[in-house]
Amino acid sequence: MEKIKPAEAGGEYTDINKTIAAISTPVGTGGIAVIRVSGERAVQTVDMVFRGKEPLGQAPTHTVHYGHIISADATVIDEVLVTVMRAPRTFTREDVVEISTHGGLAVSRMVLERLIEAGAYPAEAGEFTKRAFLNGRIDLSQAEAVIDIISARTNEAQKNAQTQLAGTLSSKIDALRETLISLSARMQVAIDYPDEDLENVTINEIERVCRDTLAATRALLDTADSGRILREGISTAIIGRPNVGKSSVLNILSQTEKSIVTDIPGTTRDVVEEYVSVGGVMLRLLDTAGIRDTDDAVEKIGVERSRKSIEEADLALAVINGSSEFSDDDKAILRLADGKRCIVLVNKSDLGASNTADDVRDFCADCDVLEVSAKTGAGFDVFADRIAGLYGSGALSQSGGVIITNARHRAALSRAAEALEKAADALVSGMPQDIASIDISAAAQALGEITGAAIADDVVENIFHNFCVGK
Ligand SMILES: Nc1nc2c(ncn2[C@@H]2O[C@H](COP(=O)(O)OP(=O)(O)OP(=O)(O)O)[C@@H](O)[C@H]2O)c(=O)[nH]1
Ligand SMILES: [Mg+2]
């Protein structure tokens, strides 16, 4: 079979009239792979390369068909199941056909190439979801929720993304925006026809609507910190002297051997990163080089990175060797975490009881001090409880359902809040209504960017390019 080069990405293929195809399952080997085809000619295109009991042309919607994908020289490429879904009850609202093949990389690629020979265009990143948006099935914040569901690493993050996909955020935003638009329209009439005896909007009413909408916008903005945590995890720097067991802590929490552990002080040089779920909360763990004065050039860089990662972290996880004295070096390291939330793990508890934990408590009244063993796992259940208490669902759910997890939404809400503040201030200081009216429209515009009701095309393009191909 002649190889077909994937078409170069370009404006041409964003054309909604084209039938597109892509492998929608992850690259690699698995039980099955799914190749998704969407567009006006989806059924005909697949029919050209499919041999089953009957052609797919007459297949009713939402039916599954057994058969084979056949190469140009009539040899069998794979035994497949084909699902035919006709518009409009599909993900893209277009005709969609999904071909389930055996999960080999070569097989799914050959099937995709066959489809391209038959006239399909390779889908761009996010193009299926973009079509769902362009065809009005979902709005922009729901499309973004699709990415979040795919990339969710904890149950909490996944639940929040599902809520967003269900349109909870959209309906909140739409309601706020509609209030502003109707207010602005009534103000406009009063401005344009000042002499008519129309039912005028009073300054008081305008100000009240601005303040109410501002309060609702701020309430959403207040959830953004929890939202960032939900999405990106708590960035947690594991810090401590060399050889205290920092890498062992990362390994036991992630149940991997990702970080190299040896009894040689100065083992870790680079910052090792791993996402783990602890107490239902996602932590982005950063295992760092043990902090000490060193002449080793490579280790020196590691120590510098370690200091930097503490600065950028949400949480410092300071590890101390409980089988040795609480030293001045330990104290210096705890001081680096001053002003941060800090949990101290007094490690190696399996080596016998010591006073080290009490000494740490005396030194640092604000620190949460836990005795653990990265060797046996003792004490890590208490650690998980502590994390759940600090960042878990109880802490998040106070915000009443909707949580802003997306930086783009946050920026748009900030702009809306700013515009509403300006409008309210203008009214209070007795400026003409047109001035406030401009700000109120700007606030409505900013809110509209969240759902995509009012947004520039290039921003939309940019959002969908963050998707993976096949989604
Ligand atoms: N007995 C005991 N040994 C431990 C425990 N945690 C770590 N160790 C041992 O301590 C040594 C150092 O562990 P690492 O995890 O490499 O320590 P580190 O802090 O990452 O060291 P550097 O990367 O050199 O800064 C290894 O020999 C580990 O097996 C523990 O809880 N109990
Ligand atoms: Mg290490």
PDB file of N, CA, C and O in Angstrom, residues 242-310:
ATOM      1  N   PRO A 242      21.243  16.043  52.761  1.00  0.00           N
ATOM      2  CA  PRO A 242      21.501  14.826  51.988  1.00  0.00           C
ATOM      3  C   PRO A 242      21.253  13.575  52.832  1.00  0.00           C
ATOM      4  O   PRO A 242      21.482  13.599  54.049  1.00  0.00           O
ATOM      5  N   ASN A 243      20.750  12.538  52.181  1.00  0.00           N
ATOM      6  CA  ASN A 243      20.677  11.207  52.786  1.00  0.00           C
ATOM      7  C   ASN A 243      19.586  11.023  53.851  1.00  0.00           C
ATOM      8  O   ASN A 243      19.553  10.002  54.516  1.00  0.00           O
ATOM      9  N   VAL A 244      18.717  12.012  54.027  1.00  0.00           N
ATOM     10  CA  VAL A 244      17.669  11.881  55.056  1.00  0.00           C
ATOM     11  C   VAL A 244      16.510  11.020  54.572  1.00  0.00           C
ATOM     12  O   VAL A 244      15.672  10.600  55.371  1.00  0.00           O
ATOM     13  N   GLY A 245      16.435  10.773  53.232  1.00  0.00           N
ATOM     14  CA  GLY A 245      15.369   9.911  52.706  1.00  0.00           C
ATOM     15  C   GLY A 245      14.344  10.646  51.863  1.00  0.00           C
ATOM     16  O   GLY A 245      13.207  10.187  51.730  1.00  0.00           O
ATOM     17  N   LYS A 246      14.736  11.766  51.249  1.00  0.00           N
ATOM     18  CA  LYS A 246      13.786  12.537  50.428  1.00  0.00           C
ATOM     19  C   LYS A 246      13.312  11.714  49.229  1.00  0.00           C
ATOM     20  O   LYS A 246      12.115  11.640  48.940  1.00  0.00           O
ATOM     21  N   SER A 247      14.261  11.110  48.539  1.00  0.00           N
ATOM     22  CA  SER A 247      13.890  10.325  47.355  1.00  0.00           C
ATOM     23  C   SER A 247      13.067   9.112  47.763  1.00  0.00           C
ATOM     24  O   SER A 247      12.140   8.707  47.056  1.00  0.00           O
ATOM     25  N   SER A 248      13.377   8.547  48.918  1.00  0.00           N
ATOM     26  CA  SER A 248      12.594   7.402  49.396  1.00  0.00           C
ATOM     27  C   SER A 248      11.152   7.830  49.662  1.00  0.00           C
ATOM     28  O   SER A 248      10.214   7.063  49.425  1.00  0.00           O
ATOM     29  N   VAL A 249      10.960   9.057  50.145  1.00  0.00           N
ATOM     30  CA  VAL A 249       9.602   9.569  50.385  1.00  0.00           C
ATOM     31  C   VAL A 249       8.850   9.694  49.065  1.00  0.00           C
ATOM     32  O   VAL A 249       7.701   9.267  48.943  1.00  0.00           O
ATOM     33  N   LEU A 250       9.524  10.249  48.061  1.00  0.00           N
ATOM     34  CA  LEU A 250       8.865  10.352  46.748  1.00  0.00           C
ATOM     35  C   LEU A 250       8.493   8.969  46.241  1.00  0.00           C
ATOM     36  O   LEU A 250       7.381   8.736  45.768  1.00  0.00           O
ATOM     37  N   ASN A 251       9.410   8.030  46.378  1.00  0.00           N
ATOM     38  CA  ASN A 251       9.146   6.689  45.846  1.00  0.00           C
ATOM     39  C   ASN A 251       7.996   6.002  46.562  1.00  0.00           C
ATOM     40  O   ASN A 251       7.149   5.375  45.932  1.00  0.00           O
ATOM     41  N   ILE A 252       7.939   6.143  47.883  1.00  0.00           N
ATOM     42  CA  ILE A 252       6.863   5.430  48.587  1.00  0.00           C
ATOM     43  C   ILE A 252       5.514   6.080  48.300  1.00  0.00           C
ATOM     44  O   ILE A 252       4.499   5.397  48.154  1.00  0.00           O
ATOM     45  N   LEU A 253       5.494   7.411  48.139  1.00  0.00           N
ATOM     46  CA  LEU A 253       4.223   8.077  47.843  1.00  0.00           C
ATOM     47  C   LEU A 253       3.751   7.768  46.426  1.00  0.00           C
ATOM     48  O   LEU A 253       2.564   7.681  46.160  1.00  0.00           O
ATOM     49  N   SER A 254       4.699   7.611  45.509  1.00  0.00           N
ATOM     50  CA  SER A 254       4.299   7.372  44.119  1.00  0.00           C
ATOM     51  C   SER A 254       4.286   5.887  43.787  1.00  0.00           C
ATOM     52  O   SER A 254       3.897   5.503  42.697  1.00  0.00           O
ATOM     53  N   GLN A 255       4.706   5.076  44.739  1.00  0.00           N
ATOM     54  CA  GLN A 255       4.800   3.630  44.528  1.00  0.00           C
ATOM     55  C   GLN A 255       5.584   3.303  43.260  1.00  0.00           C
ATOM     56  O   GLN A 255       5.179   2.476  42.447  1.00  0.00           O
ATOM     57  N   THR A 256       6.662   4.054  43.079  1.00  0.00           N
ATOM     58  CA  THR A 256       7.560   3.793  41.953  1.00  0.00           C
ATOM     59  C   THR A 256       8.987   3.788  42.494  1.00  0.00           C
ATOM     60  O   THR A 256       9.212   4.067  43.666  1.00  0.00           O
ATOM     61  N   GLU A 257       9.914   3.494  41.604  1.00  0.00           N
ATOM     62  CA  GLU A 257      11.322   3.644  41.961  1.00  0.00           C
ATOM     63  C   GLU A 257      11.877   4.783  41.124  1.00  0.00           C
ATOM     64  O   GLU A 257      13.003   4.728  40.637  1.00  0.00           O
ATOM     65  N   LYS A 258      11.065   5.809  40.950  1.00  0.00           N
ATOM     66  CA  LYS A 258      11.423   6.869  40.006  1.00  0.00           C
ATOM     67  C   LYS A 258      12.701   7.598  40.419  1.00  0.00           C
ATOM     68  O   LYS A 258      13.533   7.954  39.602  1.00  0.00           O
ATOM     69  N   SER A 259      12.830   7.845  41.701  1.00  0.00           N
ATOM     70  CA  SER A 259      13.987   8.602  42.161  1.00  0.00           C
ATOM     71  C   SER A 259      15.046   7.622  42.648  1.00  0.00           C
ATOM     72  O   SER A 259      14.733   6.641  43.324  1.00  0.00           O
ATOM     73  N   ILE A 260      16.296   7.902  42.314  1.00  0.00           N
ATOM     74  CA  ILE A 260      17.372   6.987  42.707  1.00  0.00           C
ATOM     75  C   ILE A 260      17.656   7.134  44.193  1.00  0.00           C
ATOM     76  O   ILE A 260      17.810   8.248  44.697  1.00  0.00           O
ATOM     77  N   VAL A 261      17.680   5.991  44.879  1.00  0.00           N
ATOM     78  CA  VAL A 261      17.972   5.984  46.315  1.00  0.00           C
ATOM     79  C   VAL A 261      19.275   5.231  46.535  1.00  0.00           C
ATOM     80  O   VAL A 261      19.427   4.099  46.080  1.00  0.00           O
ATOM     81  N   THR A 262      20.233   5.865  47.197  1.00  0.00           N
ATOM     82  CA  THR A 262      21.429   5.138  47.630  1.00  0.00           C
ATOM     83  C   THR A 262      21.807   5.667  49.007  1.00  0.00           C
ATOM     84  O   THR A 262      21.249   6.659  49.464  1.00  0.00           O
ATOM     85  N   ASP A 263      22.748   4.980  49.641  1.00  0.00           N
ATOM     86  CA  ASP A 263      23.196   5.481  50.942  1.00  0.00           C
ATOM     87  C   ASP A 263      24.305   6.516  50.790  1.00  0.00           C
ATOM     88  O   ASP A 263      24.930   6.921  51.754  1.00  0.00           O
ATOM     89  N   ILE A 264      24.570   6.929  49.549  1.00  0.00           N
ATOM     90  CA  ILE A 264      25.611   7.949  49.332  1.00  0.00           C
ATOM     91  C   ILE A 264      24.963   9.338  49.383  1.00  0.00           C
ATOM     92  O   ILE A 264      24.064   9.628  48.597  1.00  0.00           O
ATOM     93  N   PRO A 265      25.377  10.180  50.317  1.00  0.00           N
ATOM     94  CA  PRO A 265      24.805  11.535  50.367  1.00  0.00           C
ATOM     95  C   PRO A 265      25.088  12.266  49.061  1.00  0.00           C
ATOM     96  O   PRO A 265      26.178  12.132  48.498  1.00  0.00           O
ATOM     97  N   GLY A 266      24.099  12.998  48.570  1.00  0.00           N
ATOM     98  CA  GLY A 266      24.298  13.726  47.313  1.00  0.00           C
ATOM     99  C   GLY A 266      23.884  12.908  46.105  1.00  0.00           C
ATOM    100  O   GLY A 266      24.373  13.126  45.005  1.00  0.00           O
ATOM    101  N   THR A 267      22.981  11.953  46.291  1.00  0.00           N
ATOM    102  CA  THR A 267      22.553  11.102  45.172  1.00  0.00           C
ATOM    103  C   THR A 267      21.728  11.896  44.165  1.00  0.00           C
ATOM    104  O   THR A 267      21.987  11.859  42.967  1.00  0.00           O
ATOM    105  N   THR A 268      20.702  12.610  44.666  1.00  0.00           N
ATOM    106  CA  THR A 268      19.806  13.326  43.754  1.00  0.00           C
ATOM    107  C   THR A 268      20.466  14.632  43.333  1.00  0.00           C
ATOM    108  O   THR A 268      20.938  15.390  44.173  1.00  0.00           O
ATOM    109  N   ARG A 269      20.493  14.864  42.019  1.00  0.00           N
ATOM    110  CA  ARG A 269      21.095  16.115  41.501  1.00  0.00           C
ATOM    111  C   ARG A 269      20.027  16.959  40.841  1.00  0.00           C
ATOM    112  O   ARG A 269      19.837  18.119  41.156  1.00  0.00           O
ATOM    113  N   ASP A 270      19.310  16.353  39.887  1.00  0.00           N
ATOM    114  CA  ASP A 270      18.243  17.077  39.217  1.00  0.00           C
ATOM    115  C   ASP A 270      16.994  17.079  40.073  1.00  0.00           C
ATOM    116  O   ASP A 270      16.885  16.287  40.995  1.00  0.00           O
ATOM    117  N   VAL A 271      16.061  17.952  39.753  1.00  0.00           N
ATOM    118  CA  VAL A 271      14.770  17.901  40.430  1.00  0.00           C
ATOM    119  C   VAL A 271      13.935  16.813  39.752  1.00  0.00           C
ATOM    120  O   VAL A 271      13.764  16.824  38.543  1.00  0.00           O
ATOM    121  N   VAL A 272      13.468  15.842  40.535  1.00  0.00           N
ATOM    122  CA  VAL A 272      12.650  14.759  39.990  1.00  0.00           C
ATOM    123  C   VAL A 272      11.189  15.065  40.311  1.00  0.00           C
ATOM    124  O   VAL A 272      10.850  15.354  41.453  1.00  0.00           O
ATOM    125  N   GLU A 273      10.348  15.018  39.263  1.00  0.00           N
ATOM    126  CA  GLU A 273       8.955  15.409  39.454  1.00  0.00           C
ATOM    127  C   GLU A 273       8.030  14.207  39.301  1.00  0.00           C
ATOM    128  O   GLU A 273       8.254  13.362  38.451  1.00  0.00           O
ATOM    129  N   GLU A 274       6.992  14.135  40.137  1.00  0.00           N
ATOM    130  CA  GLU A 274       6.046  13.027  40.030  1.00  0.00           C
ATOM    131  C   GLU A 274       4.692  13.491  40.583  1.00  0.00           C
ATOM    132  O   GLU A 274       4.627  14.130  41.628  1.00  0.00           O
ATOM    133  N   TYR A 275       3.620  13.174  39.854  1.00  0.00           N
ATOM    134  CA  TYR A 275       2.285  13.484  40.363  1.00  0.00           C
ATOM    135  C   TYR A 275       1.775  12.308  41.170  1.00  0.00           C
ATOM    136  O   TYR A 275       1.844  11.168  40.713  1.00  0.00           O
ATOM    137  N   VAL A 276       1.288  12.576  42.370  1.00  0.00           N
ATOM    138  CA  VAL A 276       0.731  11.487  43.170  1.00  0.00           C
ATOM    139  C   VAL A 276      -0.579  11.958  43.770  1.00  0.00           C
ATOM    140  O   VAL A 276      -0.802  13.151  43.960  1.00  0.00           O
ATOM    141  N   SER A 277      -1.453  10.983  44.062  1.00  0.00           N
ATOM    142  CA  SER A 277      -2.705  11.322  44.719  1.00  0.00           C
ATOM    143  C   SER A 277      -2.581  10.895  46.172  1.00  0.00           C
ATOM    144  O   SER A 277      -2.382   9.724  46.470  1.00  0.00           O
ATOM    145  N   VAL A 278      -2.646  11.868  47.073  1.00  0.00           N
ATOM    146  CA  VAL A 278      -2.515  11.599  48.505  1.00  0.00           C
ATOM    147  C   VAL A 278      -3.773  12.117  49.195  1.00  0.00           C
ATOM    148  O   VAL A 278      -4.092  13.301  49.074  1.00  0.00           O
ATOM    149  N   GLY A 279      -4.487  11.224  49.875  1.00  0.00           N
ATOM    150  CA  GLY A 279      -5.719  11.650  50.547  1.00  0.00           C
ATOM    151  C   GLY A 279      -6.707  12.281  49.573  1.00  0.00           C
ATOM    152  O   GLY A 279      -7.431  13.202  49.931  1.00  0.00           O
ATOM    153  N   GLY A 280      -6.717  11.811  48.326  1.00  0.00           N
ATOM    154  CA  GLY A 280      -7.647  12.344  47.330  1.00  0.00           C
ATOM    155  C   GLY A 280      -7.206  13.671  46.738  1.00  0.00           C
ATOM    156  O   GLY A 280      -7.921  14.277  45.951  1.00  0.00           O
ATOM    157  N   VAL A 281      -6.010  14.118  47.087  1.00  0.00           N
ATOM    158  CA  VAL A 281      -5.510  15.399  46.594  1.00  0.00           C
ATOM    159  C   VAL A 281      -4.304  15.132  45.703  1.00  0.00           C
ATOM    160  O   VAL A 281      -3.483  14.275  46.013  1.00  0.00           O
ATOM    161  N   MET A 282      -4.222  15.869  44.607  1.00  0.00           N
ATOM    162  CA  MET A 282      -3.068  15.664  43.746  1.00  0.00           C
ATOM    163  C   MET A 282      -1.889  16.515  44.221  1.00  0.00           C
ATOM    164  O   MET A 282      -2.007  17.719  44.384  1.00  0.00           O
ATOM    165  N   LEU A 283      -0.779  15.863  44.462  1.00  0.00           N
ATOM    166  CA  LEU A 283       0.446  16.581  44.804  1.00  0.00           C
ATOM    167  C   LEU A 283       1.401  16.480  43.623  1.00  0.00           C
ATOM    168  O   LEU A 283       1.559  15.407  43.038  1.00  0.00           O
ATOM    169  N   ARG A 284       2.000  17.585  43.289  1.00  0.00           N
ATOM    170  CA  ARG A 284       3.074  17.545  42.300  1.00  0.00           C
ATOM    171  C   ARG A 284       4.360  17.553  43.113  1.00  0.00           C
ATOM    172  O   ARG A 284       4.828  18.585  43.553  1.00  0.00           O
ATOM    173  N   LEU A 285       4.893  16.354  43.335  1.00  0.00           N
ATOM    174  CA  LEU A 285       6.062  16.216  44.204  1.00  0.00           C
ATOM    175  C   LEU A 285       7.330  16.569  43.445  1.00  0.00           C
ATOM    176  O   LEU A 285       7.519  16.153  42.298  1.00  0.00           O
ATOM    177  N   LEU A 286       8.188  17.322  44.093  1.00  0.00           N
ATOM    178  CA  LEU A 286       9.486  17.649  43.501  1.00  0.00           C
ATOM    179  C   LEU A 286      10.555  17.164  44.453  1.00  0.00           C
ATOM    180  O   LEU A 286      10.726  17.708  45.540  1.00  0.00           O
ATOM    181  N   ASP A 287      11.232  16.098  44.056  1.00  0.00           N
ATOM    182  CA  ASP A 287      12.341  15.606  44.874  1.00  0.00           C
ATOM    183  C   ASP A 287      13.572  16.398  44.469  1.00  0.00           C
ATOM    184  O   ASP A 287      13.855  16.566  43.282  1.00  0.00           O
ATOM    185  N   THR A 288      14.257  16.918  45.457  1.00  0.00           N
ATOM    186  CA  THR A 288      15.351  17.825  45.145  1.00  0.00           C
ATOM    187  C   THR A 288      16.656  17.315  45.733  1.00  0.00           C
ATOM    188  O   THR A 288      16.673  16.393  46.543  1.00  0.00           O
ATOM    189  N   ALA A 289      17.738  17.952  45.333  1.00  0.00           N
ATOM    190  CA  ALA A 289      19.054  17.601  45.870  1.00  0.00           C
ATOM    191  C   ALA A 289      19.109  17.980  47.341  1.00  0.00           C
ATOM    192  O   ALA A 289      18.546  18.989  47.753  1.00  0.00           O
ATOM    193  N   GLY A 290      19.779  17.140  48.135  1.00  0.00           N
ATOM    194  CA  GLY A 290      19.988  17.471  49.540  1.00  0.00           C
ATOM    195  C   GLY A 290      20.761  18.782  49.653  1.00  0.00           C
ATOM    196  O   GLY A 290      21.708  19.011  48.910  1.00  0.00           O
ATOM    197  N   ILE A 291      20.318  19.630  50.573  1.00  0.00           N
ATOM    198  CA  ILE A 291      20.946  20.953  50.653  1.00  0.00           C
ATOM    199  C   ILE A 291      22.165  20.909  51.565  1.00  0.00           C
ATOM    200  O   ILE A 291      22.068  20.549  52.740  1.00  0.00           O
ATOM    201  N   ARG A 292      23.305  21.224  51.023  1.00  0.00           N
ATOM    202  CA  ARG A 292      24.538  21.333  51.808  1.00  0.00           C
ATOM    203  C   ARG A 292      25.544  22.154  51.016  1.00  0.00           C
ATOM    204  O   ARG A 292      25.393  22.342  49.802  1.00  0.00           O
ATOM    205  N   ASP A 293      26.577  22.626  51.702  1.00  0.00           N
ATOM    206  CA  ASP A 293      27.671  23.292  51.002  1.00  0.00           C
ATOM    207  C   ASP A 293      28.496  22.216  50.338  1.00  0.00           C
ATOM    208  O   ASP A 293      28.867  21.227  50.969  1.00  0.00           O
ATOM    209  N   THR A 294      28.767  22.400  49.081  1.00  0.00           N
ATOM    210  CA  THR A 294      29.503  21.359  48.371  1.00  0.00           C
ATOM    211  C   THR A 294      30.430  21.983  47.342  1.00  0.00           C
ATOM    212  O   THR A 294      30.159  23.072  46.828  1.00  0.00           O
ATOM    213  N   ASP A 295      31.527  21.281  47.043  1.00  0.00           N
ATOM    214  CA  ASP A 295      32.436  21.764  46.010  1.00  0.00           C
ATOM    215  C   ASP A 295      32.146  21.099  44.675  1.00  0.00           C
ATOM    216  O   ASP A 295      32.675  21.487  43.642  1.00  0.00           O
ATOM    217  N   ASP A 296      31.296  20.067  44.715  1.00  0.00           N
ATOM    218  CA  ASP A 296      30.970  19.354  43.482  1.00  0.00           C
ATOM    219  C   ASP A 296      30.119  20.266  42.594  1.00  0.00           C
ATOM    220  O   ASP A 296      29.032  20.709  42.984  1.00  0.00           O
ATOM    221  N   ALA A 297      30.627  20.524  41.384  1.00  0.00           N
ATOM    222  CA  ALA A 297      29.979  21.517  40.518  1.00  0.00           C
ATOM    223  C   ALA A 297      28.542  21.104  40.183  1.00  0.00           C
ATOM    224  O   ALA A 297      27.628  21.926  40.177  1.00  0.00           O
ATOM    225  N   VAL A 298      28.348  19.799  39.891  1.00  0.00           N
ATOM    226  CA  VAL A 298      27.011  19.342  39.500  1.00  0.00           C
ATOM    227  C   VAL A 298      26.068  19.417  40.697  1.00  0.00           C
ATOM    228  O   VAL A 298      24.934  19.907  40.601  1.00  0.00           O
ATOM    229  N   GLU A 299      26.544  18.955  41.838  1.00  0.00           N
ATOM    230  CA  GLU A 299      25.699  18.972  43.025  1.00  0.00           C
ATOM    231  C   GLU A 299      25.312  20.404  43.393  1.00  0.00           C
ATOM    232  O   GLU A 299      24.192  20.671  43.811  1.00  0.00           O
ATOM    233  N   LYS A 300      26.263  21.313  43.205  1.00  0.00           N
ATOM    234  CA  LYS A 300      26.015  22.730  43.505  1.00  0.00           C
ATOM    235  C   LYS A 300      24.788  23.238  42.742  1.00  0.00           C
ATOM    236  O   LYS A 300      23.932  23.919  43.294  1.00  0.00           O
ATOM    237  N   ILE A 301      24.749  22.889  41.452  1.00  0.00           N
ATOM    238  CA  ILE A 301      23.606  23.313  40.627  1.00  0.00           C
ATOM    239  C   ILE A 301      22.325  22.711  41.192  1.00  0.00           C
ATOM    240  O   ILE A 301      21.298  23.370  41.303  1.00  0.00           O
ATOM    241  N   GLY A 302      22.412  21.425  41.586  1.00  0.00           N
ATOM    242  CA  GLY A 302      21.249  20.745  42.170  1.00  0.00           C
ATOM    243  C   GLY A 302      20.765  21.461  43.419  1.00  0.00           C
ATOM    244  O   GLY A 302      19.559  21.659  43.602  1.00  0.00           O
ATOM    245  N   VAL A 303      21.695  21.863  44.272  1.00  0.00           N
ATOM    246  CA  VAL A 303      21.325  22.546  45.516  1.00  0.00           C
ATOM    247  C   VAL A 303      20.635  23.872  45.196  1.00  0.00           C
ATOM    248  O   VAL A 303      19.630  24.239  45.796  1.00  0.00           O
ATOM    249  N   GLU A 304      21.163  24.558  44.188  1.00  0.00           N
ATOM    250  CA  GLU A 304      20.554  25.827  43.766  1.00  0.00           C
ATOM    251  C   GLU A 304      19.115  25.592  43.301  1.00  0.00           C
ATOM    252  O   GLU A 304      18.200  26.325  43.658  1.00  0.00           O
ATOM    253  N   ARG A 305      18.924  24.532  42.505  1.00  0.00           N
ATOM    254  CA  ARG A 305      17.573  24.207  42.005  1.00  0.00           C
ATOM    255  C   ARG A 305      16.650  23.867  43.156  1.00  0.00           C
ATOM    256  O   ARG A 305      15.458  24.162  43.126  1.00  0.00           O
ATOM    257  N   SER A 306      17.221  23.189  44.133  1.00  0.00           N
ATOM    258  CA  SER A 306      16.438  22.805  45.296  1.00  0.00           C
ATOM    259  C   SER A 306      15.913  24.047  46.004  1.00  0.00           C
ATOM    260  O   SER A 306      14.735  24.148  46.332  1.00  0.00           O
ATOM    261  N   ARG A 307      16.798  25.022  46.217  1.00  0.00           N
ATOM    262  CA  ARG A 307      16.373  26.272  46.869  1.00  0.00           C
ATOM    263  C   ARG A 307      15.286  26.952  46.066  1.00  0.00           C
ATOM    264  O   ARG A 307      14.316  27.478  46.606  1.00  0.00           O
ATOM    265  N   LYS A 308      15.457  26.931  44.748  1.00  0.00           N
ATOM    266  CA  LYS A 308      14.487  27.597  43.884  1.00  0.00           C
ATOM    267  C   LYS A 308      13.126  26.899  43.959  1.00  0.00           C
ATOM    268  O   LYS A 308      12.082  27.546  43.997  1.00  0.00           O
ATOM    269  N   SER A 309      13.150  25.571  44.016  1.00  0.00           N
ATOM    270  CA  SER A 309      11.867  24.862  44.018  1.00  0.00           C
ATOM    271  C   SER A 309      11.094  25.126  45.312  1.00  0.00           C
ATOM    272  O   SER A 309       9.873  25.097  45.319  1.00  0.00           O
ATOM    273  N   ILE A 310      11.809  25.410  46.396  1.00  0.00           N
ATOM    274  CA  ILE A 310      11.100  25.772  47.629  1.00  0.00           C
ATOM    275  C   ILE A 310      10.358  27.094  47.425  1.00  0.00           C
ATOM    276  O   ILE A 310       9.193  27.232  47.779  1.00  0.00           O
TER     277      ILE A 310
END
